[in-house]
């Protein structure tokens, strides 16, 4: 009995169930975290070098690489997109850079035969999208798409503010929600050259402030018909109206992807209005459930909330539940592949909280682990935790 315990404990204890995560902190670090099922620990912290304000993580698990854009928005002429090669136990090497304009807040891999031969950066501060061919070589962008215009909200929409960039399910289009002009910008991708051509827009109601988006494909869609599956929906988190919207996606033959606004919901039961100060952040999908992070709503005071929505087969949302973010300003969150845990990155309290997720009902449960990373931030400042992703 005793000897079998000695054998079994290391196998079925923390070692067997360990999972890892990457988290960036605005003080200029990328951190490798280890989650045992009940504890979260810092395994390694690495400087992001001449990227002084790391704002986002694009993780390539297959290529074992990390891409981190730079939000630097003052002083310097620009920032530095950095990439790292991932070694063992969270060690990082081969730092490569690309010179970017100010204020990059999100990146996306796209194009080539592998869908990751190029990278796009959304620049909130400087109203543009830049692209680079990979690997980065220290040089200037391959392409710069500079936007003009403004929206109806004078304090937040004085200029275009691209906030996210992501590829559609076919890999043929790059989508850019622009918080400043109330546009969801649609770009056709030339997979060979990496060149983007703006081919259309989704037009939210003025003052909506689209920030972040995610595609959902009906579970019954076979891979052959995914492209045009009835019900394929784009869900968008809107920071200024504090709503989530569902957009029907269609693919006219040979043309540009089109978006038709289908539904608008607040993150709250009975579609009740967000309290003043709320800033809806990200949305993510797992199976037939959508989740939004509702920064500064203080619904679990002093902590904020996450909302769960159920997605019907036609892409329609129903509000389902709310849970604590276990910290303040949940800027970022990520659901693991198995769907049984969610990592929440609370920006201002600078902690990563891990909560359970029921893979059948989609409900988020209790916090099982939590870790403060470096210094806490100040509400509304670009400090604290900026991004978290599962390393899988
Ligand atoms: C990685 O960490 C494990 C566990 O601490 C250790 O046994 C192993 O030697 C490490 N590997 C390297 C290459 O450092
Ligand atoms: C999937 O289900 C939806 C809604 O029931 C239906 O409209 C659609 O045609 C179905 N798609 C396939 C590929 O069966
Ligand atoms: C929910 O509230 C939003 C914002 O007030 C509104 O635009 C939307 O139409 C409402 N949706 C429903 C289903 O009542
Ligand atoms: C949170 O969800 C519970 C039910 O799970 C509900 O009673 C409560 O009203 C919800 N709060 C908000 C702010 O939606
Ligand atoms: C808020 O989150 C922190 C960090 O996870 C936790 O320690 C605290 O208990 C939470 N407070 C409430 C009221 O839920």
Short mmCIF file of C-alpha atoms and ligand atoms in Angstrom, two decimals:
data_model
loop_
_atom_site.label_atom_id
_atom_site.label_comp_id
_atom_site.label_asym_id
_atom_site.label_seq_id
_atom_site.Cartn_x
_atom_site.Cartn_y
_atom_site.Cartn_z
CA UNK A 1 0.00 0.00 0.00
CA UNK A 2 2.61 2.44 1.10
CA UNK A 3 4.87 1.88 -1.88
CA UNK A 4 2.04 2.24 -4.40
CA UNK A 5 1.20 5.62 -2.86
CA UNK A 6 4.74 6.75 -3.45
CA UNK A 7 4.43 5.72 -7.08
CA UNK A 8 0.92 7.06 -7.68
CA UNK A 9 1.11 10.46 -6.05
CA UNK A 10 3.60 12.04 -8.40
CA UNK A 11 1.84 10.52 -11.42
CA UNK A 12 -1.72 11.51 -10.61
CA UNK A 13 -1.01 14.52 -8.45
CA UNK A 14 0.17 17.88 -9.63
CA UNK A 15 2.52 16.64 -12.34
CA UNK A 16 -0.09 14.76 -14.39
CA UNK A 17 -2.67 17.57 -14.30
CA UNK A 18 -0.34 20.55 -14.67
CA UNK A 19 -1.20 23.05 -17.37
CA UNK A 20 0.59 26.25 -18.28
CA UNK A 21 -0.43 29.75 -19.23
CA UNK A 22 1.21 32.89 -20.60
CA UNK A 23 0.33 36.29 -19.17
CA UNK A 24 1.66 39.72 -20.04
CA UNK A 25 2.01 42.55 -17.53
CA UNK A 26 2.12 46.17 -18.73
CA UNK A 27 5.32 46.74 -16.76
CA UNK A 28 7.09 44.87 -19.59
CA UNK A 29 7.03 41.15 -18.83
CA UNK A 30 5.75 37.90 -20.29
CA UNK A 31 5.07 35.37 -17.55
CA UNK A 32 4.85 31.59 -17.68
CA UNK A 33 2.37 30.28 -15.11
CA UNK A 34 1.82 26.72 -13.96
CA UNK A 35 -1.67 25.56 -12.92
CA UNK A 36 -1.88 22.35 -10.89
CA UNK A 37 -5.68 22.08 -10.63
CA UNK A 38 -5.70 23.91 -7.30
CA UNK A 39 -2.78 26.34 -7.39
CA UNK A 40 -1.30 28.80 -9.82
CA UNK A 41 2.39 29.65 -9.60
CA UNK A 42 4.84 31.83 -11.47
CA UNK A 43 7.39 29.54 -13.17
CA UNK A 44 9.26 32.13 -15.21
CA UNK A 45 9.08 35.85 -15.95
CA UNK A 46 10.85 37.30 -19.02
CA UNK A 47 11.30 40.93 -20.06
CA UNK A 48 9.62 41.91 -23.32
CA UNK A 49 12.74 43.95 -24.13
CA UNK A 50 12.19 47.01 -26.29
CA UNK A 51 8.45 46.37 -26.25
CA UNK A 52 7.73 48.62 -23.25
CA UNK A 53 3.95 48.20 -23.02
CA UNK A 54 3.02 44.62 -23.96
CA UNK A 55 -0.72 44.64 -24.57
CA UNK A 56 -1.71 41.28 -26.08
CA UNK A 57 -0.51 37.73 -26.72
CA UNK A 58 -0.87 35.75 -29.93
CA UNK A 59 0.21 32.21 -29.08
CA UNK A 60 1.23 29.73 -31.78
CA UNK A 61 1.30 26.40 -29.95
CA UNK A 62 2.26 24.40 -33.04
CA UNK A 63 5.06 26.71 -34.15
CA UNK A 64 6.10 27.26 -30.52
CA UNK A 65 6.14 31.03 -30.86
CA UNK A 66 4.68 34.05 -29.06
CA UNK A 67 3.84 37.41 -30.66
CA UNK A 68 3.37 40.44 -28.43
CA UNK A 69 2.38 43.90 -29.72
CA UNK A 70 3.42 47.15 -28.05
CA UNK A 71 0.83 49.67 -26.90
CA UNK A 72 3.35 52.47 -26.25
CA UNK A 73 1.29 55.59 -26.89
CA UNK A 74 3.45 58.51 -25.73
CA UNK A 75 6.97 59.81 -25.98
CA UNK A 76 8.68 57.43 -28.35
CA UNK A 77 8.13 57.49 -32.11
CA UNK A 78 6.57 54.07 -32.00
CA UNK A 79 6.68 50.64 -30.45
CA UNK A 80 8.07 47.21 -31.16
CA UNK A 81 6.14 44.09 -32.04
CA UNK A 82 8.20 41.24 -30.58
CA UNK A 83 8.20 37.51 -31.20
CA UNK A 84 9.83 34.80 -29.12
CA UNK A 85 10.66 31.17 -29.78
CA UNK A 86 9.38 29.01 -26.92
CA UNK A 87 11.80 26.58 -25.28
CA UNK A 88 11.28 24.20 -22.36
CA UNK A 89 9.69 25.18 -19.04
CA UNK A 90 8.74 28.65 -20.21
CA UNK A 91 12.16 29.69 -21.43
CA UNK A 92 12.08 32.11 -24.35
CA UNK A 93 14.74 32.79 -26.97
CA UNK A 94 15.34 34.24 -30.44
CA UNK A 95 13.63 37.54 -29.90
CA UNK A 96 12.67 39.13 -33.26
CA UNK A 97 11.11 42.57 -33.66
CA UNK A 98 9.21 44.75 -36.08
CA UNK A 99 8.94 48.54 -35.76
CA UNK A 100 5.33 49.60 -35.29
CA UNK A 101 3.47 52.90 -34.95
CA UNK A 102 2.05 53.84 -31.53
CA UNK A 103 -0.72 52.09 -29.66
CA UNK A 104 -0.90 48.46 -30.87
CA UNK A 105 -3.51 46.57 -28.85
CA UNK A 106 -4.06 43.28 -30.70
CA UNK A 107 -2.41 41.01 -33.26
CA UNK A 108 -3.58 38.19 -35.54
CA UNK A 109 -1.74 35.64 -37.65
CA UNK A 110 -3.07 35.19 -41.19
CA UNK A 111 -2.28 34.18 -44.76
CA UNK A 112 0.18 31.83 -46.41
CA UNK A 113 -0.58 28.13 -46.81
CA UNK A 114 -0.47 27.67 -43.03
CA UNK A 115 -2.64 30.65 -42.02
CA UNK A 116 0.29 32.14 -40.10
CA UNK A 117 2.75 33.56 -42.60
CA UNK A 118 1.82 37.18 -41.82
CA UNK A 119 0.73 39.15 -38.78
CA UNK A 120 -1.64 42.12 -38.48
CA UNK A 121 -1.57 44.72 -35.68
CA UNK A 122 -4.56 46.86 -34.66
CA UNK A 123 -3.36 50.32 -33.53
CA UNK A 124 -5.92 51.97 -31.26
CA UNK A 125 -3.90 55.13 -30.65
CA UNK A 126 -2.72 55.84 -34.18
CA UNK A 127 -5.87 54.80 -36.13
CA UNK A 128 -4.34 52.15 -38.38
CA UNK A 129 -3.61 48.53 -39.08
CA UNK A 130 -0.08 47.41 -39.92
CA UNK A 131 1.07 44.04 -41.25
CA UNK A 132 4.38 42.18 -41.33
CA UNK A 133 5.68 39.13 -43.12
CA UNK A 134 6.95 36.46 -40.72
CA UNK A 135 9.47 35.85 -39.38
CA UNK A 136 9.97 39.45 -38.26
CA UNK A 137 13.25 40.93 -39.40
CA UNK A 138 13.56 44.19 -37.51
CA UNK A 139 12.14 46.14 -40.43
CA UNK A 140 9.15 48.29 -41.21
CA UNK A 141 5.59 47.11 -41.87
CA UNK A 142 4.68 45.32 -45.09
CA UNK A 143 1.47 47.35 -45.34
CA UNK A 144 -0.19 50.19 -43.45
CA UNK A 145 -3.93 50.83 -43.61
CA UNK A 146 -4.52 54.32 -42.22
CA UNK A 147 -8.09 55.21 -41.29
CA UNK A 148 -9.89 58.55 -41.03
CA UNK A 149 -13.23 59.61 -39.59
CA UNK A 150 -14.88 59.84 -36.21
CA UNK A 151 -17.98 58.82 -34.30
CA UNK A 152 -20.70 60.48 -32.25
CA UNK A 153 -19.04 60.18 -28.81
CA UNK A 154 -16.65 63.17 -28.59
CA UNK A 155 -14.51 61.81 -25.75
CA UNK A 156 -13.98 58.31 -27.17
CA UNK A 157 -14.67 58.62 -30.89
CA UNK A 158 -12.58 61.64 -31.93
CA UNK A 159 -10.68 59.39 -34.36
CA UNK A 160 -10.71 55.80 -35.64
CA UNK A 161 -9.66 53.30 -32.95
CA UNK A 162 -9.11 49.80 -34.37
CA UNK A 163 -9.17 47.58 -31.28
CA UNK A 164 -8.96 43.97 -32.48
CA UNK A 165 -7.96 42.01 -35.58
CA UNK A 166 -9.00 38.43 -36.27
CA UNK A 167 -9.51 36.06 -39.16
CA UNK A 168 -12.89 34.64 -40.23
CA UNK A 169 -13.51 30.84 -40.29
CA UNK A 170 -12.40 30.57 -43.94
CA UNK A 171 -9.11 32.41 -43.44
CA UNK A 172 -10.03 34.67 -46.38
CA UNK A 173 -10.99 37.80 -44.42
CA UNK A 174 -9.44 39.84 -41.61
CA UNK A 175 -11.99 41.59 -39.40
CA UNK A 176 -11.16 44.81 -37.50
CA UNK A 177 -13.68 46.31 -35.04
CA UNK A 178 -13.09 50.07 -35.00
CA UNK A 179 -14.31 51.57 -31.72
CA UNK A 180 -13.79 55.15 -32.91
CA UNK A 181 -15.87 55.13 -36.09
CA UNK A 182 -18.46 52.44 -35.28
CA UNK A 183 -17.36 50.19 -38.11
CA UNK A 184 -16.52 46.52 -38.33
CA UNK A 185 -13.92 46.70 -41.08
CA UNK A 186 -13.71 43.71 -43.43
CA UNK A 187 -10.48 43.09 -45.37
CA UNK A 188 -9.97 40.51 -48.11
CA UNK A 189 -6.71 38.60 -47.58
CA UNK A 190 -4.36 37.80 -50.44
CA UNK A 191 -2.93 34.63 -48.92
CA UNK A 192 0.18 34.70 -51.11
CA UNK A 193 1.31 38.30 -50.70
CA UNK A 194 -0.32 39.00 -47.33
CA UNK A 195 -1.89 42.11 -48.80
CA UNK A 196 -5.16 43.29 -47.27
CA UNK A 197 -7.84 45.02 -49.31
CA UNK A 198 -10.74 46.67 -47.48
CA UNK A 199 -13.85 45.21 -49.11
CA UNK A 200 -16.73 46.19 -46.85
CA UNK A 201 -17.90 47.09 -43.38
CA UNK A 202 -20.49 46.09 -40.83
CA UNK A 203 -22.18 49.23 -39.53
CA UNK A 204 -23.17 49.18 -35.86
CA UNK A 205 -25.57 51.82 -34.52
CA UNK A 206 -23.66 55.12 -33.93
CA UNK A 207 -22.09 55.25 -30.47
CA UNK A 208 -21.78 51.45 -30.14
CA UNK A 209 -17.97 51.35 -29.96
CA UNK A 210 -17.20 47.80 -31.23
CA UNK A 211 -14.08 46.49 -29.47
CA UNK A 212 -13.61 42.74 -29.77
CA UNK A 213 -15.17 39.89 -31.76
CA UNK A 214 -15.40 36.15 -32.21
CA UNK A 215 -16.95 33.87 -34.84
CA UNK A 216 -19.28 30.99 -34.04
CA UNK A 217 -20.08 28.14 -36.42
CA UNK A 218 -23.14 25.93 -35.86
CA UNK A 219 -22.18 22.52 -34.46
CA UNK A 220 -24.11 20.79 -37.26
CA UNK A 221 -22.04 22.44 -40.00
CA UNK A 222 -19.90 19.87 -41.77
CA UNK A 223 -16.41 21.09 -42.59
CA UNK A 224 -17.27 21.17 -46.30
CA UNK A 225 -20.15 23.59 -45.79
CA UNK A 226 -18.69 25.55 -42.87
CA UNK A 227 -17.97 28.45 -45.14
CA UNK A 228 -21.60 29.10 -45.84
CA UNK A 229 -23.18 27.33 -42.88
CA UNK A 230 -26.61 28.75 -42.11
CA UNK A 231 -26.33 30.37 -38.70
CA UNK A 232 -22.62 31.33 -38.82
CA UNK A 233 -22.51 34.37 -36.58
CA UNK A 234 -20.03 37.05 -35.58
CA UNK A 235 -20.41 38.14 -31.96
CA UNK A 236 -19.02 41.56 -31.05
CA UNK A 237 -18.36 43.11 -27.62
CA UNK A 238 -19.24 46.81 -27.69
CA UNK A 239 -17.33 48.94 -25.19
CA UNK A 240 -19.35 52.17 -25.47
CA UNK A 241 -22.93 50.85 -25.62
CA UNK A 242 -22.04 47.98 -23.23
CA UNK A 243 -23.77 45.38 -25.32
CA UNK A 244 -22.95 42.26 -27.27
CA UNK A 245 -24.25 42.05 -30.83
CA UNK A 246 -24.81 39.07 -33.10
CA UNK A 247 -24.14 39.58 -36.84
CA UNK A 248 -25.28 37.06 -39.47
CA UNK A 249 -22.36 36.21 -41.73
CA UNK A 250 -22.74 35.44 -45.41
CA UNK A 251 -20.36 34.79 -48.27
CA UNK A 252 -21.69 35.99 -51.62
CA UNK A 253 -19.86 33.99 -54.25
CA UNK A 254 -16.53 35.58 -55.14
CA UNK A 255 -17.27 38.68 -53.12
CA UNK A 256 -16.70 40.22 -49.72
CA UNK A 257 -17.98 38.65 -46.52
CA UNK A 258 -21.12 40.50 -45.44
CA UNK A 259 -22.47 41.20 -41.97
CA UNK A 260 -26.11 41.78 -41.06
CA UNK A 261 -26.99 42.92 -37.55
CA UNK A 262 -29.28 40.35 -35.99
CA UNK A 263 -29.39 40.93 -32.23
CA UNK A 264 -28.29 43.29 -29.45
CA UNK A 265 -28.22 42.32 -25.77
CA UNK A 266 -26.77 43.88 -22.65
CA UNK A 267 -24.69 41.56 -20.42
CA UNK A 268 -27.42 41.51 -17.77
CA UNK A 269 -30.52 39.55 -16.87
CA UNK A 270 -33.68 40.97 -18.44
CA UNK A 271 -31.50 43.03 -20.80
CA UNK A 272 -31.07 45.62 -18.07
CA UNK A 273 -28.74 48.51 -18.78
CA UNK A 274 -25.11 48.48 -17.63
CA UNK A 275 -24.25 50.76 -14.72
CA UNK A 276 -22.33 53.91 -15.51
CA UNK A 277 -18.60 53.26 -15.79
CA UNK A 278 -18.96 49.76 -17.25
CA UNK A 279 -16.74 48.95 -20.25
CA UNK A 280 -17.55 45.62 -21.86
CA UNK A 281 -14.25 44.09 -22.95
CA UNK A 282 -13.76 40.74 -24.63
CA UNK A 283 -16.09 38.00 -25.87
CA UNK A 284 -15.14 34.33 -26.29
CA UNK A 285 -17.04 31.28 -27.51
CA UNK A 286 -16.89 27.63 -26.42
CA UNK A 287 -19.36 25.18 -27.95
CA UNK A 288 -22.79 26.78 -27.91
CA UNK A 289 -21.96 29.35 -25.24
CA UNK A 290 -20.69 32.91 -25.46
CA UNK A 291 -19.04 34.79 -22.58
CA UNK A 292 -18.38 38.50 -22.11
CA UNK A 293 -16.11 40.25 -19.58
CA UNK A 294 -17.80 43.31 -18.10
CA UNK A 295 -15.06 45.60 -16.85
CA UNK A 296 -15.82 47.96 -13.97
CA UNK A 297 -19.47 46.93 -13.51
CA UNK A 298 -18.70 46.02 -9.87
CA UNK A 299 -21.52 43.45 -9.89
CA UNK A 300 -19.57 41.35 -7.39
CA UNK A 301 -18.16 44.41 -5.64
CA UNK A 302 -15.34 45.19 -5.53
CA UNK A 303 -15.00 42.65 -8.34
CA UNK A 304 -16.57 42.82 -11.79
CA UNK A 305 -18.53 40.18 -13.70
CA UNK A 306 -18.49 37.79 -16.61
CA UNK A 307 -21.75 36.90 -18.40
CA UNK A 308 -22.70 33.63 -20.04
CA UNK A 309 -25.09 33.44 -23.01
CA UNK A 310 -26.51 30.35 -24.71
CA UNK A 311 -26.32 30.26 -28.51
CA UNK A 312 -29.29 28.66 -30.33
CA UNK A 313 -28.72 26.69 -33.55
CA UNK A 314 -29.56 29.79 -35.62
CA UNK A 315 -27.00 31.90 -33.72
CA UNK A 316 -29.46 33.71 -31.45
CA UNK A 317 -28.27 34.50 -27.91
CA UNK A 318 -30.09 34.09 -24.63
CA UNK A 319 -28.63 35.58 -21.45
CA UNK A 320 -27.89 32.69 -19.09
CA UNK A 321 -25.82 33.62 -16.05
CA UNK A 322 -23.31 35.96 -14.45
CA UNK A 323 -20.27 35.19 -12.30
CA UNK A 324 -17.49 37.07 -10.56
CA UNK A 325 -14.31 38.06 -12.39
CA UNK A 326 -12.43 37.71 -9.06
CA UNK A 327 -10.62 40.98 -9.54
CA UNK A 328 -11.21 44.33 -11.25
CA UNK A 329 -11.11 45.30 -14.95
CA UNK A 330 -11.15 41.81 -16.50
CA UNK A 331 -9.42 42.90 -19.72
CA UNK A 332 -8.69 39.39 -20.94
CA UNK A 333 -9.87 35.81 -20.45
CA UNK A 334 -9.28 32.47 -22.12
CA UNK A 335 -11.13 29.14 -22.03
CA UNK A 336 -8.92 26.04 -22.16
CA UNK A 337 -9.29 23.48 -24.96
CA UNK A 338 -10.97 20.88 -22.74
CA UNK A 339 -13.44 23.60 -21.74
CA UNK A 340 -13.23 22.80 -18.03
CA UNK A 341 -11.31 25.89 -16.86
CA UNK A 342 -11.36 29.61 -17.66
CA UNK A 343 -8.41 31.91 -16.91
CA UNK A 344 -9.46 35.50 -16.20
CA UNK A 345 -6.88 38.29 -16.42
CA UNK A 346 -7.97 41.15 -14.17
CA UNK A 347 -6.02 44.17 -15.33
CA UNK A 348 -6.11 46.56 -12.37
CA UNK A 349 -5.83 44.01 -9.57
CA UNK A 350 -3.12 42.38 -11.72
CA UNK A 351 -4.24 38.83 -10.99
CA UNK A 352 -5.05 35.76 -13.03
CA UNK A 353 -8.00 33.89 -11.52
CA UNK A 354 -8.89 30.38 -12.65
CA UNK A 355 -12.52 29.28 -12.41
CA UNK A 356 -14.11 25.94 -13.27
CA UNK A 357 -16.42 25.54 -16.26
CA UNK A 358 -19.07 22.86 -16.64
CA UNK A 359 -18.51 21.40 -20.12
CA UNK A 360 -22.22 20.48 -20.50
CA UNK A 361 -24.05 23.52 -19.14
CA UNK A 362 -21.24 26.00 -19.87
CA UNK A 363 -21.66 27.46 -16.37
CA UNK A 364 -18.66 29.07 -14.73
CA UNK A 365 -18.07 27.90 -11.18
CA UNK A 366 -15.84 28.72 -8.28
CA UNK A 367 -12.39 30.19 -8.33
CA UNK A 368 -9.92 27.35 -7.80
CA UNK A 369 -6.64 29.26 -8.10
CA UNK A 370 -5.43 32.82 -8.23
CA UNK A 371 -2.10 34.61 -8.67
CA UNK A 372 -1.09 38.24 -8.43
CA UNK A 373 1.51 39.08 -11.06
CA UNK A 374 3.90 41.93 -10.30
CA UNK A 375 2.44 45.32 -9.32
CA UNK A 376 -1.25 46.20 -9.19
CA UNK A 377 -2.51 48.97 -11.46
CA UNK A 378 -4.62 52.10 -11.19
CA UNK A 379 -8.17 52.04 -12.59
CA UNK A 380 -8.34 53.37 -16.19
CA UNK A 381 -4.53 53.27 -16.61
CA UNK A 382 -2.51 51.09 -18.95
CA UNK A 383 -0.90 49.07 -16.18
CA UNK A 384 -1.46 45.69 -14.52
CA UNK A 385 -2.20 42.46 -16.40
CA UNK A 386 -2.86 42.93 -20.12
CA UNK A 387 -3.37 39.43 -21.56
CA UNK A 388 -3.62 35.77 -20.56
CA UNK A 389 -3.74 32.63 -22.74
CA UNK A 390 -3.52 28.90 -22.05
CA UNK A 391 -0.26 27.44 -23.39
CA UNK A 392 -1.87 24.56 -25.30
C1 LIG B 1 11.84 21.48 -16.67
O1 LIG B 1 11.29 21.41 -15.37
C2 LIG B 1 11.23 20.11 -14.84
C3 LIG B 1 10.43 20.15 -13.54
O2 LIG B 1 10.91 21.15 -12.69
C4 LIG B 1 12.65 19.58 -14.67
O3 LIG B 1 12.63 18.26 -14.18
C5 LIG B 1 13.37 19.61 -16.01
O4 LIG B 1 14.71 19.27 -15.85
C6 LIG B 1 13.29 21.00 -16.64
N1 LIG B 1 13.83 20.95 -17.99
C7 LIG B 1 14.73 21.83 -18.44
C8 LIG B 1 15.22 21.62 -19.83
O5 LIG B 1 15.12 22.76 -17.77
C1 LIG B 2 -27.96 23.36 -39.01
O1 LIG B 2 -29.09 23.73 -38.24
C2 LIG B 2 -29.71 24.95 -38.66
C3 LIG B 2 -30.78 25.32 -37.67
O2 LIG B 2 -31.53 24.22 -37.28
C4 LIG B 2 -30.24 24.78 -40.07
O3 LIG B 2 -30.81 25.98 -40.50
C5 LIG B 2 -29.07 24.41 -40.97
O4 LIG B 2 -29.53 24.17 -42.28
C6 LIG B 2 -28.34 23.18 -40.47
N1 LIG B 2 -27.12 22.99 -41.26
C7 LIG B 2 -26.73 21.81 -41.71
C8 LIG B 2 -25.46 21.78 -42.48
O5 LIG B 2 -27.38 20.80 -41.50
C1 LIG B 3 -31.39 45.19 -25.15
O1 LIG B 3 -30.91 46.46 -24.80
C2 LIG B 3 -30.18 47.08 -25.84
C3 LIG B 3 -29.54 48.33 -25.30
O2 LIG B 3 -30.43 49.08 -24.59
C4 LIG B 3 -31.12 47.35 -27.01
O3 LIG B 3 -30.41 47.94 -28.07
C5 LIG B 3 -31.69 46.02 -27.48
O4 LIG B 3 -32.63 46.22 -28.50
C6 LIG B 3 -32.33 45.29 -26.33
N1 LIG B 3 -32.63 43.95 -26.78
C7 LIG B 3 -33.80 43.37 -26.52
C8 LIG B 3 -33.95 41.97 -27.02
O5 LIG B 3 -34.69 43.93 -25.90
C1 LIG B 4 -26.80 37.31 -11.70
O1 LIG B 4 -27.40 36.03 -11.86
C2 LIG B 4 -28.35 35.69 -10.88
C3 LIG B 4 -28.89 34.31 -11.24
O2 LIG B 4 -27.86 33.40 -11.44
C4 LIG B 4 -29.48 36.68 -10.85
O3 LIG B 4 -30.30 36.41 -9.73
C5 LIG B 4 -28.93 38.11 -10.74
O4 LIG B 4 -29.99 39.00 -10.92
C6 LIG B 4 -27.91 38.34 -11.82
N1 LIG B 4 -27.34 39.67 -11.68
C7 LIG B 4 -27.25 40.49 -12.73
C8 LIG B 4 -26.62 41.80 -12.44
O5 LIG B 4 -27.61 40.20 -13.84
C1 LIG B 5 -12.73 39.54 -5.32
O1 LIG B 5 -11.66 38.84 -5.92
C2 LIG B 5 -10.58 38.60 -5.04
C3 LIG B 5 -9.44 38.02 -5.87
O2 LIG B 5 -9.79 36.81 -6.47
C4 LIG B 5 -11.04 37.67 -3.93
O3 LIG B 5 -9.98 37.45 -3.03
C5 LIG B 5 -12.22 38.31 -3.21
O4 LIG B 5 -12.74 37.38 -2.29
C6 LIG B 5 -13.30 38.70 -4.18
N1 LIG B 5 -14.34 39.45 -3.49
C7 LIG B 5 -15.61 39.16 -3.65
C8 LIG B 5 -16.54 40.02 -2.88
O5 LIG B 5 -16.02 38.27 -4.38
#
